[in-house]
Tab-separated table of C-alpha atoms and ligand atoms in Angstrom:
chain	number	residue	atom	x	y	z
A	29	MET	CA	76.732	144.862	89.104
A	30	PRO	CA	75.195	142.648	86.562
A	31	PHE	CA	72.842	143.915	83.845
A	32	THR	CA	70.034	141.873	85.435
A	33	SER	CA	69.780	144.023	88.399
A	34	LEU	CA	69.075	147.113	86.418
A	35	GLY	CA	65.505	146.447	85.807
A	36	LEU	CA	65.417	145.633	82.014
A	37	SER	CA	63.200	143.221	80.175
A	38	PRO	CA	64.224	139.502	79.266
A	39	ALA	CA	64.081	140.588	75.466
A	40	LEU	CA	66.469	143.381	75.966
A	41	LEU	CA	68.746	141.281	78.433
A	42	ARG	CA	68.893	138.628	75.508
A	43	ALA	CA	69.820	141.465	72.928
A	44	VAL	CA	72.496	142.716	75.503
A	45	SER	CA	74.096	139.057	76.151
A	46	ALA	CA	73.881	138.544	72.166
A	47	ARG	CA	76.212	141.655	71.856
A	48	GLY	CA	78.616	140.327	74.287
A	49	TYR	CA	78.214	142.767	76.947
A	50	LEU	CA	79.062	140.915	80.116
A	51	SER	CA	78.171	143.709	82.701
A	52	PRO	CA	77.045	147.466	82.324
A	53	THR	CA	79.568	150.233	81.885
A	54	ALA	CA	79.361	153.005	84.512
A	55	VAL	CA	77.381	155.172	82.449
A	56	GLN	CA	74.923	152.275	81.940
A	57	ALA	CA	74.506	151.442	85.314
A	58	ALA	CA	73.955	155.115	86.509
A	59	ALA	CA	71.497	155.971	83.464
A	60	ILE	CA	69.376	152.914	82.823
A	61	PRO	CA	67.481	153.040	86.130
A	62	ALA	CA	67.170	156.847	86.027
A	63	VAL	CA	65.925	156.599	82.578
A	64	LEU	CA	63.459	153.714	83.279
A	65	GLN	CA	61.826	156.109	85.970
A	66	GLY	CA	61.398	158.867	83.602
A	67	ARG	CA	63.974	161.165	84.653
A	68	ASP	CA	65.909	163.557	82.574
A	69	VAL	CA	69.541	162.921	82.268
A	70	LEU	CA	72.742	165.006	81.880
A	71	ALA	CA	75.753	162.654	81.370
A	72	THR	CA	79.462	163.697	80.706
A	73	ALA	CA	80.186	160.699	78.367
A	74	GLN	CA	82.531	159.998	75.711
A	75	THR	CA	82.342	157.636	72.649
A	76	GLY	CA	83.550	154.466	74.110
A	77	SER	CA	81.687	154.908	77.365
A	78	GLY	CA	78.896	152.754	76.524
A	79	LYS	CA	76.616	155.597	76.137
A	80	THR	CA	74.511	154.584	73.218
A	81	ALA	CA	73.170	151.289	75.163
A	82	ALA	CA	72.951	153.613	78.186
A	83	PHE	CA	70.135	155.621	76.750
A	84	SER	CA	68.675	153.047	74.088
A	85	LEU	CA	68.115	150.059	76.439
A	86	PRO	CA	65.873	152.125	78.932
A	87	LEU	CA	64.030	154.227	76.155
A	88	LEU	CA	63.220	150.871	74.178
A	89	GLN	CA	61.717	149.526	77.270
A	90	ARG	CA	59.720	152.619	77.855
A	91	LEU	CA	58.532	152.550	74.278
A	92	GLN	CA	57.209	149.054	74.879
A	93	GLN	CA	55.227	150.305	77.875
A	94	THR	CA	52.766	151.980	75.703
A	95	PRO	CA	50.357	149.945	73.460
A	96	ALA	CA	51.594	149.578	69.839
A	97	GLU	CA	49.327	151.858	67.474
A	98	LYS	CA	48.849	151.834	63.882
A	99	PRO	CA	50.145	153.969	62.039
A	100	ARG	CA	53.251	154.053	63.970
A	101	ARG	CA	53.835	157.395	65.705
A	102	LEU	CA	57.536	158.778	66.218
A	103	ARG	CA	58.087	158.743	70.117
A	104	LEU	CA	61.778	158.685	70.186
A	105	LEU	CA	64.104	161.282	68.396
A	106	VAL	CA	67.836	160.925	68.636
A	107	LEU	CA	70.105	163.887	67.470
A	108	VAL	CA	73.396	163.157	66.482
A	109	PRO	CA	76.168	165.448	64.750
A	110	THR	CA	77.454	163.093	61.904
A	111	ARG	CA	76.024	160.684	59.462
A	112	GLU	CA	78.487	158.029	60.451
A	113	LEU	CA	77.086	158.414	64.156
A	114	ALA	CA	73.543	158.205	62.943
A	115	ALA	CA	74.192	154.980	61.353
A	116	GLN	CA	75.817	153.538	64.049
A	117	VAL	CA	73.630	154.634	66.939
A	118	GLY	CA	70.554	153.526	64.476
A	119	GLU	CA	72.116	149.887	63.877
A	120	GLU	CA	72.769	149.698	67.856
A	121	ILE	CA	69.137	150.426	68.595
A	122	ARG	CA	67.883	148.111	65.990
A	123	SER	CA	70.266	145.354	67.304
A	124	LEU	CA	69.212	146.031	70.932
A	125	GLY	CA	65.435	145.973	70.226
A	126	GLN	CA	65.664	143.077	67.965
A	127	HIS	CA	63.896	140.570	70.593
A	128	LEU	CA	61.047	143.090	71.512
A	129	PRO	CA	57.725	141.681	71.736
A	130	GLN	CA	56.302	144.728	69.778
A	131	ALA	CA	58.777	145.070	66.707
A	132	LEU	CA	59.791	148.944	66.637
A	133	LYS	CA	60.571	150.676	63.351
A	134	VAL	CA	63.842	152.741	63.512
A	135	ALA	CA	64.586	155.196	60.668
A	136	ILE	CA	68.291	156.461	60.243
A	137	VAL	CA	68.247	159.905	58.210
A	138	PHE	CA	71.260	162.139	57.286
A	139	GLY	CA	72.139	164.646	55.088
A	140	GLY	CA	74.508	164.232	51.949
A	141	VAL	CA	72.413	161.574	50.250
A	142	SER	CA	69.193	161.819	48.349
A	143	ILE	CA	66.030	162.479	50.578
A	144	ASN	CA	63.646	160.586	48.476
A	145	PRO	CA	64.606	157.028	50.033
A	146	GLN	CA	64.373	158.629	53.296
A	147	MET	CA	60.964	159.927	52.696
A	148	MET	CA	59.637	156.613	51.475
A	149	ASN	CA	61.019	154.786	54.776
A	150	LEU	CA	59.326	157.109	56.772
A	151	ARG	CA	55.802	156.584	55.048
A	152	GLY	CA	53.705	154.570	57.386
A	153	GLY	CA	55.086	155.789	60.525
A	154	VAL	CA	58.115	155.004	62.482
A	155	ASP	CA	58.595	154.660	66.238
A	156	ILE	CA	62.419	155.783	66.390
A	157	VAL	CA	64.408	158.390	64.405
A	158	VAL	CA	68.291	158.894	64.533
A	159	ALA	CA	68.971	162.075	62.576
A	160	THR	CA	71.420	164.803	61.939
A	161	PRO	CA	69.627	167.933	62.502
A	162	GLY	CA	69.838	169.501	59.126
A	163	ARG	CA	68.218	166.458	57.188
A	164	LEU	CA	65.507	166.111	59.936
A	165	LEU	CA	64.243	169.725	59.572
A	166	ASP	CA	64.253	169.044	55.549
A	167	LEU	CA	62.035	166.040	56.160
A	168	ALA	CA	59.654	167.831	58.657
A	169	ASP	CA	59.343	170.601	56.303
A	170	HIS	CA	58.382	167.976	53.492
A	171	ASN	CA	55.895	166.956	56.189
A	172	ALA	CA	57.707	163.445	55.790
A	173	VAL	CA	57.943	163.347	59.677
A	174	VAL	CA	55.827	164.565	62.538
A	175	LEU	CA	57.839	165.603	65.595
A	176	SER	CA	54.722	166.366	67.891
A	177	ASP	CA	54.366	163.025	69.458
A	178	VAL	CA	57.947	162.642	70.475
A	179	ALA	CA	58.227	161.482	74.142
A	180	ALA	CA	61.782	161.278	74.503
A	181	LEU	CA	64.503	163.307	72.886
A	182	VAL	CA	68.221	162.182	73.207
A	183	LEU	CA	71.073	164.640	72.174
A	184	ASP	CA	74.209	162.663	71.646
A	185	GLU	CA	77.540	164.166	71.623
A	186	ALA	CA	75.899	167.663	71.957
A	187	ASP	CA	79.275	169.348	72.058
A	188	ARG	CA	80.045	168.047	68.602
A	189	LEU	CA	76.587	169.087	67.494
A	190	LEU	CA	77.240	172.757	68.378
A	191	ASP	CA	80.961	172.580	67.185
A	192	LEU	CA	79.341	171.637	63.710
A	193	GLY	CA	77.282	174.552	63.748
A	194	PHE	CA	73.821	172.980	64.420
A	195	ALA	CA	72.764	175.153	67.223
A	196	ASP	CA	69.842	176.900	65.067
A	197	GLU	CA	68.670	173.611	63.754
A	198	ILE	CA	68.320	172.319	67.302
A	199	GLY	CA	66.495	175.384	68.136
A	200	ARG	CA	63.915	175.001	65.236
A	201	ILE	CA	63.456	171.289	66.123
A	202	LEU	CA	63.117	171.736	69.708
A	203	ALA	CA	60.083	174.272	68.711
A	204	LEU	CA	58.524	171.283	66.808
A	205	LEU	CA	58.515	169.089	69.796
A	206	PRO	CA	55.991	169.021	72.515
A	207	ALA	CA	56.707	170.670	75.849
A	208	GLN	CA	55.996	167.308	77.783
A	209	ARG	CA	58.850	164.898	77.225
A	210	GLN	CA	61.898	163.121	78.431
A	211	ASN	CA	65.272	164.650	77.827
A	212	LEU	CA	68.766	163.019	77.695
A	213	PHE	CA	71.835	164.923	77.178
A	214	PHE	CA	75.243	163.461	76.449
A	215	SER	CA	78.390	165.408	75.817
A	216	ALA	CA	82.101	164.617	76.197
A	217	THR	CA	82.715	168.359	77.102
A	218	PHE	CA	80.663	171.298	78.597
A	219	PRO	CA	81.805	174.443	77.449
A	220	THR	CA	79.219	177.494	77.955
A	221	ALA	CA	77.425	177.074	74.934
A	222	VAL	CA	76.689	173.403	75.843
A	223	GLN	CA	75.800	174.042	79.212
A	224	SER	CA	73.232	176.635	78.411
A	225	LEU	CA	71.666	174.307	75.701
A	226	ALA	CA	71.685	171.629	78.658
A	227	GLY	CA	70.126	174.223	81.000
A	228	GLU	CA	67.463	175.376	78.689
A	229	LEU	CA	66.330	171.512	77.924
A	230	LEU	CA	66.431	169.356	81.058
A	231	ARG	CA	64.439	169.462	84.021
A	232	ASP	CA	65.797	168.509	87.308
A	233	PRO	CA	68.157	166.029	85.500
A	234	VAL	CA	70.145	163.209	87.214
A	235	HIS	CA	73.804	164.082	86.710
A	236	ILE	CA	76.072	161.266	85.300
A	237	ALA	CA	79.745	161.563	85.038
A	238	ALA	CA	81.288	158.373	83.132
A	239	PRO	CA	84.479	157.372	82.608
A	240	ALA	CA	85.645	157.076	78.895
A	241	GLU	CA	85.815	153.522	78.956
A	242	PRO	CA	83.639	150.564	80.376
A	243	GLN	CA	86.578	149.154	82.388
A	244	GLY	CA	87.957	152.076	84.074
A	245	GLU	CA	90.606	154.242	82.133
A	246	PRO	CA	91.425	153.473	78.622
A	247	ASP	CA	94.278	151.196	78.056
A	248	ILE	CA	96.161	153.251	75.353
A	249	THR	CA	99.610	153.129	74.956
A	250	GLN	CA	101.017	155.997	73.190
A	251	ARG	CA	104.423	156.251	71.526
A	252	ALA	CA	106.140	158.770	69.190
A	253	ILE	CA	108.544	157.734	66.265
A	254	THR	CA	110.826	160.473	64.698
A	255	VAL	CA	111.126	160.102	60.875
A	256	ASP	CA	111.484	162.336	58.073
A	257	THR	CA	108.227	163.335	56.549
A	258	GLY	CA	109.273	161.792	52.901
A	259	ARG	CA	109.867	158.379	54.591
A	260	ARG	CA	106.469	158.094	56.520
A	261	THR	CA	104.949	155.804	53.884
A	262	GLN	CA	107.600	153.324	54.038
A	263	LEU	CA	107.855	153.538	57.752
A	264	LEU	CA	103.995	152.864	58.011
A	265	ARG	CA	104.401	149.751	55.437
A	266	HIS	CA	107.455	148.448	57.342
A	267	LEU	CA	105.644	148.409	60.872
A	268	ILE	CA	102.400	147.184	59.403
A	269	THR	CA	104.354	144.158	58.032
A	270	GLN	CA	106.857	143.892	60.995
A	271	ASN	CA	104.216	143.907	63.726
A	272	ALA	CA	101.739	142.053	61.665
A	273	TRP	CA	98.939	144.701	62.617
A	274	ARG	CA	95.505	143.292	61.253
A	275	ARG	CA	93.536	146.644	61.633
A	276	VAL	CA	95.192	150.063	61.595
A	277	LEU	CA	93.597	153.468	61.467
A	278	VAL	CA	95.829	156.246	59.911
A	279	PHE	CA	95.144	159.765	60.302
A	280	VAL	CA	96.343	162.384	57.682
A	281	ALA	CA	95.722	166.101	57.505
A	282	THR	CA	94.061	166.161	53.931
A	283	LYS	CA	91.749	164.262	51.541
A	284	HIS	CA	94.556	164.247	49.179
A	285	ALA	CA	96.981	162.421	51.305
A	286	ALA	CA	94.322	160.095	52.319
A	287	GLU	CA	94.077	159.084	48.666
A	288	ILE	CA	97.966	159.117	47.852
A	289	VAL	CA	98.721	157.216	51.259
A	290	ALA	CA	96.226	154.514	50.662
A	291	ASP	CA	97.242	154.069	47.143
A	292	LYS	CA	100.713	153.557	48.191
A	293	LEU	CA	100.084	151.013	50.613
A	294	ARG	CA	98.017	148.853	47.991
A	295	LYS	CA	100.647	149.168	45.659
A	296	ALA	CA	102.601	147.337	48.355
A	297	ARG	CA	99.839	144.949	48.559
A	298	ILE	CA	98.551	145.974	51.934
A	299	TYR	CA	94.684	146.357	51.420
A	300	ALA	CA	93.893	150.128	52.217
A	301	GLU	CA	91.078	152.619	51.494
A	302	PRO	CA	90.855	156.171	52.076
A	303	PHE	CA	88.136	157.526	54.196
A	304	HIS	CA	87.374	161.389	53.939
A	305	GLY	CA	84.567	163.676	53.546
A	306	GLU	CA	84.413	163.927	49.797
A	307	LEU	CA	83.687	160.104	49.163
A	308	SER	CA	79.993	159.404	48.713
A	309	GLN	CA	78.102	158.087	51.770
A	310	GLY	CA	77.630	154.758	50.016
A	311	LYS	CA	81.573	154.474	49.745
A	312	ARG	CA	81.993	155.445	53.232
A	313	THR	CA	79.598	152.905	54.715
A	314	GLN	CA	81.219	150.356	52.476
A	315	VAL	CA	84.737	151.326	53.421
A	316	LEU	CA	83.693	151.126	57.388
A	317	ALA	CA	81.777	147.695	56.718
A	318	ASP	CA	84.914	146.269	55.149
A	319	PHE	CA	87.317	147.353	57.834
A	320	LYS	CA	84.982	145.832	60.580
A	321	ALA	CA	84.850	142.457	58.432
A	322	SER	CA	88.615	142.566	58.224
A	323	ARG	CA	88.202	142.643	54.406
A	324	LEU	CA	90.461	145.954	54.774
A	325	LYS	CA	93.488	146.111	56.781
A	326	VAL	CA	94.233	149.966	56.798
A	327	VAL	CA	91.952	152.744	56.453
A	328	VAL	CA	93.542	156.457	55.632
A	329	ALA	CA	91.212	158.915	57.201
A	330	THR	CA	90.988	162.665	57.689
A	331	ASP	CA	89.773	164.159	61.056
A	332	VAL	CA	86.214	165.250	59.538
A	333	ALA	CA	85.415	161.966	58.142
A	334	SER	CA	86.717	159.901	61.028
A	335	ARG	CA	84.153	161.543	63.683
A	336	GLY	CA	82.066	158.714	64.711
A	337	ILE	CA	84.301	155.664	63.547
A	338	ASP	CA	83.565	153.081	66.188
A	339	ILE	CA	85.238	149.780	65.634
A	340	ALA	CA	85.407	147.469	68.639
A	341	GLN	CA	88.517	145.926	67.974
A	342	LEU	CA	90.956	148.425	66.465
A	343	PRO	CA	94.329	147.919	67.997
A	344	VAL	CA	96.501	150.615	66.379
A	345	VAL	CA	95.787	154.359	65.544
A	346	VAL	CA	98.611	156.071	63.554
A	347	ASN	CA	98.795	159.850	63.351
A	348	TYR	CA	100.732	160.057	59.999
A	349	ASP	CA	100.261	163.508	60.275
A	350	LEU	CA	99.891	164.953	63.492
A	351	PRO	CA	96.244	166.387	64.595
A	352	ARG	CA	95.856	170.197	64.523
A	353	SER	CA	94.613	170.433	68.159
A	354	ALA	CA	95.189	168.512	71.524
A	355	GLN	CA	91.493	167.997	71.227
A	356	ASP	CA	91.775	166.324	67.954
A	357	TYR	CA	94.780	164.166	69.226
A	358	ILE	CA	92.523	162.962	72.131
A	359	HIS	CA	89.578	162.172	69.755
A	360	ARG	CA	92.172	160.198	67.217
A	361	ILE	CA	93.709	158.081	69.821
A	362	GLY	CA	90.361	157.390	71.670
A	363	ARG	CA	89.122	155.232	68.482
A	364	THR	CA	91.546	152.574	69.690
A	365	GLY	CA	91.653	150.926	73.196
A	366	ARG	CA	87.557	150.532	73.297
A	367	ALA	CA	85.671	148.614	75.097
A	368	GLY	CA	88.203	147.404	77.927
A	369	GLU	CA	90.773	146.481	75.027
A	370	SER	CA	94.395	147.727	74.639
A	371	GLY	CA	95.491	149.955	72.051
A	372	LEU	CA	98.310	151.614	70.579
A	373	ALA	CA	98.408	155.070	69.564
A	374	LEU	CA	101.489	155.812	67.430
A	375	SER	CA	102.646	159.458	66.335
A	376	PHE	CA	105.052	160.131	63.275
A	377	VAL	CA	106.869	163.249	64.345
A	378	SER	CA	109.400	165.121	62.100
A	379	ALA	CA	111.973	167.903	62.608
A	380	GLY	CA	109.271	170.558	61.316
A	381	THR	CA	106.683	169.139	63.488
A	382	GLU	CA	108.281	168.186	66.838
A	383	ALA	CA	107.412	171.874	68.389
A	384	HIS	CA	103.749	171.193	67.658
A	385	PHE	CA	103.740	167.525	69.148
A	386	ARG	CA	105.302	168.972	72.152
A	387	LEU	CA	102.442	171.485	72.701
A	388	ILE	CA	100.015	168.545	71.992
A	389	GLU	CA	101.781	166.613	74.804
A	390	LYS	CA	101.885	169.433	77.276
A	391	ARG	CA	98.013	169.957	76.972
A	392	GLN	CA	97.710	166.406	78.086
A	393	GLY	CA	100.284	166.439	80.728
A	394	VAL	CA	102.514	163.797	79.114
A	395	GLN	CA	106.073	163.231	77.705
A	396	LEU	CA	106.806	160.752	75.257
A	397	ARG	CA	110.012	159.715	74.149
A	398	LEU	CA	110.786	160.018	70.734
A	399	GLU	CA	111.816	156.897	69.239
A	400	GLN	CA	113.667	156.016	66.014
A	401	VAL	CA	113.062	152.851	64.306
A	402	GLU	CA	116.312	151.169	62.636
A	403	GLY	CA	116.656	151.938	59.146
A	404	PHE	CA	114.357	155.034	59.283
A	405	GLU	CA	116.369	157.382	61.473
A	406	PRO	CA	115.943	160.803	60.474
A	407	LEU	CA	118.661	162.162	58.535
A	408	PRO	CA	121.069	164.740	60.099
A	409	THR	CA	120.056	168.076	59.498
A	410	GLY	CA	122.147	170.219	56.963
A	411	PRO	CA	122.952	169.582	53.374
A	412	ALA	CA	122.766	165.719	53.991
A	413	MET	CA	118.990	165.881	53.895
A	414	ALA	CA	118.909	167.803	50.147
A	415	LEU	CA	120.683	164.691	49.100
A	416	ALA	CA	118.566	162.181	50.339
A	417	ALA	CA	115.015	163.848	49.663
A	418	PRO	CA	115.045	162.838	45.737
A	419	ASP	CA	114.879	159.202	46.760
A	420	ALA	CA	111.875	159.665	49.281
A	421	PRO	CA	108.719	158.780	47.988
A	422	SER	CA	105.812	161.399	47.878
A	423	THR	CA	103.260	161.179	50.475
A	424	GLY	CA	101.260	163.835	49.916
A	425	GLY	CA	103.079	165.709	52.897
A	426	ILE	CA	105.721	168.182	53.308
A	427	LYS	CA	108.931	166.872	52.083
A	428	GLY	CA	112.234	167.765	53.584
A	429	LYS	CA	113.482	169.751	50.533
A	430	ARG	CA	114.290	172.920	52.213
A	431	PRO	CA	116.584	172.073	54.988
A	432	SER	CA	117.253	175.468	56.066
A	433	LYS	CA	113.843	176.004	56.962
A	434	LYS	CA	113.707	172.658	58.623
A	435	ASP	CA	117.072	173.307	60.492
A	436	LYS	CA	115.387	176.554	61.679
A	437	LEU	CA	112.464	174.777	63.007
A	438	ARG	CA	114.504	171.929	64.437
A	439	ALA	CA	116.527	174.554	66.521
A	440	ALA	CA	113.183	175.962	67.324
A	441	ALA	CA	111.537	172.746	68.581
A	442	ALA	CA	114.806	171.920	70.605
A	443	THR	CA	114.739	175.168	72.199
A	444	SER	CA	110.902	174.653	73.150
A	445	ALA	CA	111.489	171.193	74.378
A	446	LYS	CA	113.997	172.299	76.821
A	447	GLY	CA	111.773	174.855	77.890
A	448	ALA	CA	108.818	172.546	78.295
B	526	AMP	P1	79.402	153.844	72.908
B	526	AMP	O1	80.093	154.893	73.903
B	526	AMP	O2	77.987	153.974	72.790
B	526	AMP	O3	80.088	154.339	71.466
B	526	AMP	O4	80.125	152.212	72.847
B	526	AMP	C1	81.260	152.207	72.785
B	526	AMP	C2	81.625	150.704	72.331
B	526	AMP	O5	81.333	149.775	73.714
B	526	AMP	C3	80.635	149.968	71.403
B	526	AMP	O6	81.591	149.257	70.576
B	526	AMP	C4	79.782	149.145	72.293
B	526	AMP	O7	79.393	147.911	71.203
B	526	AMP	C5	80.487	148.473	73.260
B	526	AMP	N1	79.776	148.402	74.643
B	526	AMP	C6	78.694	149.000	75.086
B	526	AMP	N2	78.416	148.646	76.229
B	526	AMP	C7	79.175	147.630	76.451
B	526	AMP	C8	79.303	146.744	77.499
B	526	AMP	N3	78.188	146.765	78.662
B	526	AMP	N4	80.179	146.034	77.725
B	526	AMP	C9	81.052	145.806	76.587
B	526	AMP	N5	81.128	146.675	75.406
B	526	AMP	C10	80.178	147.680	75.480
């Protein structure tokens, strides 16, 4: 089905084609006509499904159907869980709306930065606000934003909004909105709390379940390499150089590890930056911009900071440290293989983490062969490891200094793998 058959205006079709979208994704094909008719929508959609354009395009068109007013009134509110997502969604709305006959003003607001520039930006009115809930309420408390004219509300990544503890804030925001409005609800998962929020919010919604990727199943190859923890940075360097990877997202467990691994890569002349929750918003935005513009080859990120990272062409994701849960694993590897491209998700597994990796695999119903890379084969367990450990570079991770403990873990992992 072409975009032209969905009932969108020429200005929006022009923006769609300028962004290189050839045909609508499943969620777009289902949501756009329904939203244009004014229906509420309940969509199961992941990041990568094209959900942002699915709600933005028809809502932009609906905003154009009412005459422009001065001062501008806030008519479309999009709530998102993180600052990164706020920035991305806001930018996509601006880009999709750039050719509209009546220019619409989009404000992007999120916490963790000074509120004053955001208040200044809202002066004189805006048409659209993309916000994280806490900061939106702060702005409403300061009378910097008026919510009583909102005609359409989008909850984007509703499950993450609730995971991050925004239930109360959402409740307070809903109380400030007019009762008569259109509601769109997007979530990747539907645990009970999400279902009940959807039930409270939506009137006779159109149900949409979209696959995670525009072109069917994501094409992500998963691989696992066994390597001793102390040699992971060396292996990473080797793989980046050997495979001439242009853009790699590396996941680590802590802010400290992000700093150290990025630093070591830089020392090896691989341009890398850490990306974690304690960096300033300005720095995070800069890192993402550099990564997208290929001024940066590697970003070393923690899970918290990575939420909402959306890089269209990200061929490789590396789990330097394994994620804590299977859900985080899915979220991490879903950063690659976006928009119909193929991706590689590589996990470093050591003797101490193999049992945990097997659990993650089991939850997903896959079993990967543990590969070895020549020159980086794990050392045999026992006293030999203790001899090798002092030469291994520090990576911020756990080193193999206590072979006896590792031996036990390795034995446990072997037993658990057999039993799986
Ligand atoms: P989203 O699910 O909104 O985060 O979008 C995921 C990615 O798919 C983004 O990089 C979008 O720019 C891209 N995208 C959205 N719609 C389409 C489309 N119809 N065709 C190709 N790529 C798209």
